[in-house]
mmCIF file of C-alpha atoms in Angstrom:
data_model
loop_
_atom_site.group_PDB
_atom_site.id
_atom_site.type_symbol
_atom_site.label_atom_id
_atom_site.label_comp_id
_atom_site.label_asym_id
_atom_site.label_seq_id
_atom_site.Cartn_x
_atom_site.Cartn_y
_atom_site.Cartn_z
ATOM 1 C CA MET A 1 101.141 45.483 -28.624
ATOM 2 C CA PHE A 2 102.073 45.325 -32.236
ATOM 3 C CA ASN A 3 100.438 47.537 -34.845
ATOM 4 C CA MET A 4 100.694 47.575 -38.616
ATOM 5 C CA GLY A 5 101.992 51.178 -38.753
ATOM 6 C CA ASP A 6 105.059 50.278 -36.691
ATOM 7 C CA MET A 7 105.467 47.133 -38.750
ATOM 8 C CA SER A 8 105.352 49.006 -42.030
ATOM 9 C CA LYS A 9 107.917 51.597 -40.873
ATOM 10 C CA MET A 10 110.105 48.857 -39.517
ATOM 11 C CA LEU A 11 110.078 46.965 -42.816
ATOM 12 C CA GLU A 12 110.896 50.182 -44.715
ATOM 13 C CA GLY A 13 113.851 50.812 -42.434
ATOM 14 C CA MET A 14 115.051 47.244 -42.903
ATOM 15 C CA GLN A 15 114.815 47.606 -46.678
ATOM 16 C CA GLU A 16 116.904 50.813 -46.650
ATOM 17 C CA ASN A 17 119.512 49.087 -44.506
ATOM 18 C CA ALA A 18 119.534 46.083 -46.830
ATOM 19 C CA GLU A 19 120.246 48.344 -49.818
ATOM 20 C CA LYS A 20 123.138 50.047 -48.009
ATOM 21 C CA LEU A 21 124.446 46.624 -47.081
ATOM 22 C CA LYS A 22 124.361 45.437 -50.696
ATOM 23 C CA ALA A 23 126.381 48.462 -51.859
ATOM 24 C CA ASP A 24 128.954 47.858 -49.101
ATOM 25 C CA LEU A 25 129.238 44.197 -50.096
ATOM 26 C CA ALA A 26 129.831 45.078 -53.763
ATOM 27 C CA SER A 27 133.009 46.928 -52.763
ATOM 28 C CA LYS A 28 134.544 43.949 -50.943
ATOM 29 C CA THR A 29 136.742 41.324 -52.578
ATOM 30 C CA PHE A 30 137.306 37.738 -51.472
ATOM 31 C CA SER A 31 139.970 35.552 -53.072
ATOM 32 C CA VAL A 32 140.222 31.799 -52.712
ATOM 33 C CA LYS A 33 142.829 29.353 -54.005
ATOM 34 C CA THR A 34 142.535 25.620 -54.511
ATOM 35 C CA GLY A 35 145.117 23.092 -55.613
ATOM 36 C CA GLY A 36 147.921 25.108 -54.059
ATOM 37 C CA GLY A 37 146.964 28.135 -56.154
ATOM 38 C CA MET A 38 146.396 26.311 -59.452
ATOM 39 C CA VAL A 39 142.880 27.756 -59.390
ATOM 40 C CA GLU A 40 142.357 31.287 -58.083
ATOM 41 C CA LEU A 41 138.886 32.770 -57.821
ATOM 42 C CA SER A 42 138.026 36.319 -56.716
ATOM 43 C CA VAL A 43 134.467 37.393 -55.971
ATOM 44 C CA ASN A 44 132.894 40.488 -54.469
ATOM 45 C CA GLY A 45 130.742 40.468 -51.337
ATOM 46 C CA ASN A 46 127.622 39.792 -53.412
ATOM 47 C CA GLY A 47 129.194 36.682 -54.928
ATOM 48 C CA GLU A 48 129.890 38.148 -58.370
ATOM 49 C CA VAL A 49 133.072 36.806 -59.961
ATOM 50 C CA ILE A 50 135.736 39.465 -60.435
ATOM 51 C CA ASP A 51 138.544 37.220 -61.627
ATOM 52 C CA LEU A 52 139.345 33.579 -62.301
ATOM 53 C CA THR A 53 142.779 32.243 -63.199
ATOM 54 C CA ILE A 54 143.661 28.672 -64.045
ATOM 55 C CA ASP A 55 147.196 27.282 -64.109
ATOM 56 C CA ASP A 56 148.359 25.962 -67.498
ATOM 57 C CA GLU A 57 149.167 22.618 -65.890
ATOM 58 C CA LEU A 58 145.474 21.977 -65.255
ATOM 59 C CA MET A 59 144.630 22.336 -68.947
ATOM 60 C CA SER A 60 145.805 18.758 -69.480
ATOM 61 C CA ASP A 61 143.896 17.311 -66.519
ATOM 62 C CA LYS A 62 140.175 18.000 -66.812
ATOM 63 C CA ASP A 63 139.137 15.887 -63.830
ATOM 64 C CA SER A 64 141.414 17.793 -61.461
ATOM 65 C CA LEU A 65 140.412 21.089 -63.047
ATOM 66 C CA GLN A 66 136.718 20.385 -62.457
ATOM 67 C CA ILE A 67 137.292 19.285 -58.855
ATOM 68 C CA LEU A 68 139.474 22.310 -58.049
ATOM 69 C CA LEU A 69 136.961 24.676 -59.658
ATOM 70 C CA ILE A 70 134.065 23.195 -57.673
ATOM 71 C CA GLY A 71 136.132 23.574 -54.487
ATOM 72 C CA ALA A 72 136.988 27.178 -55.297
ATOM 73 C CA ILE A 73 133.379 28.134 -56.116
ATOM 74 C CA ASN A 74 132.092 26.510 -52.923
ATOM 75 C CA ASP A 75 134.818 28.083 -50.761
ATOM 76 C CA ALA A 76 134.123 31.502 -52.247
ATOM 77 C CA ASN A 77 130.381 31.066 -51.670
ATOM 78 C CA LYS A 78 130.987 30.147 -48.039
ATOM 79 C CA MET A 79 133.121 33.263 -47.503
ATOM 80 C CA VAL A 80 130.490 35.437 -49.176
ATOM 81 C CA GLN A 81 127.655 33.942 -47.110
ATOM 82 C CA GLN A 82 129.559 34.200 -43.808
ATOM 83 C CA ASN A 83 130.420 37.798 -44.563
ATOM 84 C CA GLN A 84 126.819 38.589 -45.513
ATOM 85 C CA GLN A 85 125.604 37.083 -42.241
ATOM 86 C CA GLN A 86 128.199 39.016 -40.224
ATOM 87 C CA SER A 87 127.320 42.239 -42.026
ATOM 88 C CA ALA A 88 123.613 41.657 -41.431
ATOM 89 C CA MET A 89 124.267 40.878 -37.760
ATOM 90 C CA GLY A 90 126.394 44.025 -37.482
ATOM 91 C CA MET A 91 123.523 45.978 -38.991
ATOM 92 C CA LEU A 92 121.087 44.506 -36.439
ATOM 93 C CA GLY A 93 123.608 45.009 -33.623
ATOM 94 C CA GLY A 94 123.951 48.695 -34.446
ATOM 95 C CA MET A 95 120.220 49.261 -34.099
ATOM 96 C CA GLY A 96 120.234 49.883 -30.323
ATOM 97 C CA SER A 97 119.539 53.616 -30.448
ATOM 98 C CA ASN A 98 117.354 53.601 -33.551
ATOM 99 C CA PRO A 99 116.309 50.005 -34.175
ATOM 100 C CA PHE A 100 114.942 50.126 -37.704
ATOM 101 C CA GLY A 101 115.978 53.389 -39.333
ATOM 102 C CA GLY A 102 112.707 55.284 -39.740
ATOM 103 C CA ALA A 103 110.881 53.349 -37.039
ATOM 104 C CA SER A 104 112.267 55.056 -33.900
ATOM 105 C CA MET B 1 103.612 50.522 -29.276
ATOM 106 C CA PHE B 2 106.453 48.163 -29.725
ATOM 107 C CA ASN B 3 107.845 46.109 -26.868
ATOM 108 C CA MET B 4 110.935 43.935 -26.627
ATOM 109 C CA GLY B 5 108.940 40.786 -25.802
ATOM 110 C CA ASP B 6 107.066 40.968 -29.110
ATOM 111 C CA MET B 7 110.316 41.796 -30.868
ATOM 112 C CA SER B 8 112.109 38.832 -29.377
ATOM 113 C CA LYS B 9 109.291 36.417 -30.311
ATOM 114 C CA MET B 10 109.169 37.901 -33.792
ATOM 115 C CA LEU B 11 112.894 37.399 -34.323
ATOM 116 C CA GLU B 12 112.633 33.803 -33.075
ATOM 117 C CA GLY B 13 109.823 33.129 -35.530
ATOM 118 C CA MET B 14 111.819 34.663 -38.349
ATOM 119 C CA GLN B 15 114.830 32.514 -37.487
ATOM 120 C CA GLU B 16 112.727 29.321 -37.534
ATOM 121 C CA ASN B 17 111.317 30.298 -40.915
ATOM 122 C CA ALA B 18 114.803 31.064 -42.236
ATOM 123 C CA GLU B 19 115.988 27.592 -41.233
ATOM 124 C CA LYS B 20 113.043 25.926 -42.974
ATOM 125 C CA LEU B 21 113.756 28.067 -46.022
ATOM 126 C CA LYS B 22 117.408 26.975 -46.099
ATOM 127 C CA ALA B 23 116.426 23.298 -46.006
ATOM 128 C CA ASP B 24 113.936 23.843 -48.857
ATOM 129 C CA LEU B 25 116.613 25.617 -50.911
ATOM 130 C CA ALA B 26 119.103 22.779 -50.436
ATOM 131 C CA SER B 27 116.712 20.427 -52.236
ATOM 132 C CA LYS B 28 116.440 22.618 -55.362
ATOM 133 C CA THR B 29 118.748 22.365 -58.366
ATOM 134 C CA PHE B 30 119.581 25.073 -60.900
ATOM 135 C CA SER B 31 121.545 24.316 -64.053
ATOM 136 C CA VAL B 32 123.137 26.900 -66.308
ATOM 137 C CA LYS B 33 124.986 26.505 -69.603
ATOM 138 C CA THR B 34 127.397 28.906 -71.257
ATOM 139 C CA GLY B 35 129.144 28.694 -74.626
ATOM 140 C CA GLY B 36 126.272 26.702 -76.099
ATOM 141 C CA GLY B 37 126.629 24.065 -73.408
ATOM 142 C CA MET B 38 130.435 23.826 -73.438
ATOM 143 C CA VAL B 39 130.293 24.700 -69.751
ATOM 144 C CA GLU B 40 127.472 23.286 -67.609
ATOM 145 C CA LEU B 41 127.151 24.218 -63.962
ATOM 146 C CA SER B 42 124.552 22.860 -61.514
ATOM 147 C CA VAL B 43 124.049 24.374 -58.074
ATOM 148 C CA ASN B 44 121.495 23.902 -55.323
ATOM 149 C CA GLY B 45 119.290 26.686 -53.969
ATOM 150 C CA ASN B 46 121.943 27.652 -51.432
ATOM 151 C CA GLY B 47 124.525 28.137 -54.199
ATOM 152 C CA GLU B 48 126.517 24.959 -53.503
ATOM 153 C CA VAL B 49 127.941 23.361 -56.658
ATOM 154 C CA ILE B 50 126.469 19.956 -57.400
ATOM 155 C CA ASP B 51 128.100 19.384 -60.773
ATOM 156 C CA LEU B 52 130.390 21.064 -63.291
ATOM 157 C CA THR B 53 131.192 19.709 -66.727
ATOM 158 C CA ILE B 54 133.576 21.208 -69.244
ATOM 159 C CA ASP B 55 133.686 20.278 -72.935
ATOM 160 C CA ASP B 56 136.976 18.783 -74.142
ATOM 161 C CA GLU B 57 137.204 21.459 -76.806
ATOM 162 C CA LEU B 58 137.708 24.135 -74.158
ATOM 163 C CA MET B 59 140.767 22.366 -72.744
ATOM 164 C CA SER B 60 142.828 23.881 -75.550
ATOM 165 C CA ASP B 61 141.456 27.421 -75.123
ATOM 166 C CA LYS B 62 142.035 28.706 -71.621
ATOM 167 C CA ASP B 63 140.826 32.262 -72.286
ATOM 168 C CA SER B 64 137.437 31.047 -73.515
ATOM 169 C CA LEU B 65 137.245 28.518 -70.699
ATOM 170 C CA GLN B 66 137.814 31.206 -68.061
ATOM 171 C CA ILE B 67 135.261 33.553 -69.649
ATOM 172 C CA LEU B 68 132.626 30.813 -69.966
ATOM 173 C CA LEU B 69 133.218 29.673 -66.387
ATOM 174 C CA ILE B 70 132.864 33.215 -65.031
ATOM 175 C CA GLY B 71 129.625 33.587 -67.003
ATOM 176 C CA ALA B 72 128.283 30.288 -65.685
ATOM 177 C CA ILE B 73 129.134 31.078 -62.050
ATOM 178 C CA ASN B 74 127.548 34.531 -62.287
ATOM 179 C CA ASP B 75 124.426 33.223 -64.049
ATOM 180 C CA ALA B 76 124.028 30.495 -61.435
ATOM 181 C CA ASN B 77 124.468 33.021 -58.613
ATOM 182 C CA LYS B 78 121.795 35.254 -60.114
ATOM 183 C CA MET B 79 119.346 32.354 -60.329
ATOM 184 C CA VAL B 80 120.109 31.351 -56.744
ATOM 185 C CA GLN B 81 119.693 34.903 -55.452
ATOM 186 C CA GLN B 82 116.453 35.514 -57.359
ATOM 187 C CA ASN B 83 115.056 32.254 -56.070
ATOM 188 C CA GLN B 84 116.129 33.067 -52.501
ATOM 189 C CA GLN B 85 114.410 36.451 -52.735
ATOM 190 C CA GLN B 86 111.232 34.895 -54.146
ATOM 191 C CA SER B 87 111.236 32.228 -51.459
ATOM 192 C CA ALA B 88 111.760 34.837 -48.740
ATOM 193 C CA MET B 89 108.973 36.988 -50.203
ATOM 194 C CA GLY B 90 106.708 33.939 -50.333
ATOM 195 C CA MET B 91 107.538 33.298 -46.697
ATOM 196 C CA LEU B 92 106.657 36.909 -45.768
ATOM 197 C CA GLY B 93 103.558 36.800 -47.979
ATOM 198 C CA GLY B 94 102.313 33.721 -46.178
ATOM 199 C CA MET B 95 102.468 35.471 -42.825
ATOM 200 C CA GLY B 96 99.013 37.046 -42.990
ATOM 201 C CA SER B 97 97.306 34.869 -40.408
ATOM 202 C CA ASN B 98 100.319 34.261 -38.194
ATOM 203 C CA PRO B 99 102.895 36.886 -39.119
ATOM 204 C CA PHE B 100 106.039 35.641 -37.424
ATOM 205 C CA GLY B 101 105.497 32.079 -36.327
ATOM 206 C CA GLY B 102 105.501 32.321 -32.537
ATOM 207 C CA ALA B 103 104.560 36.001 -32.437
ATOM 208 C CA SER B 104 100.827 35.802 -33.177
#
């Protein structure tokens, strides 16, 4: 059986966990390099850019700059998304004794 | 009451919906401009960069370029995240008659 009271508590518990997760992610940093380090991009676990540095050499080669930037942004996004999934899975995995926070 | 069979079906349904959602998001495009259009960044609904264009003027001003790029990446991420949340909410909102796909 499945009733709406359980459902509501479960969703509340999931929301609390999601907020904790977001705070944890904000404290993480991921750095990616493209072009052998000519572009360096650092983001936190929520995907917010913390730092971006571009090598002087790239300032005279816009095509390469654009390509290396796109690569760096996409690589950083992938790392952020993988980490978010792992963190969410870890959250779900740790629910054995008390599945959804308030819903036990 | 809450049994593991319901739970398992519910999680399956949620996973199916999440996959549909991801495919929908891949077909969306968000474009942001910073510096009055000197930097233009287009991403899809999953945050993957589709296009990045940089004005020639910025090639002689690395500090401004870096600042405008960071702004563009963060703006694009915000749009992507807001859209993902809205899409997920829409998905949950549409669950009235058949809450979790297979779990009705």
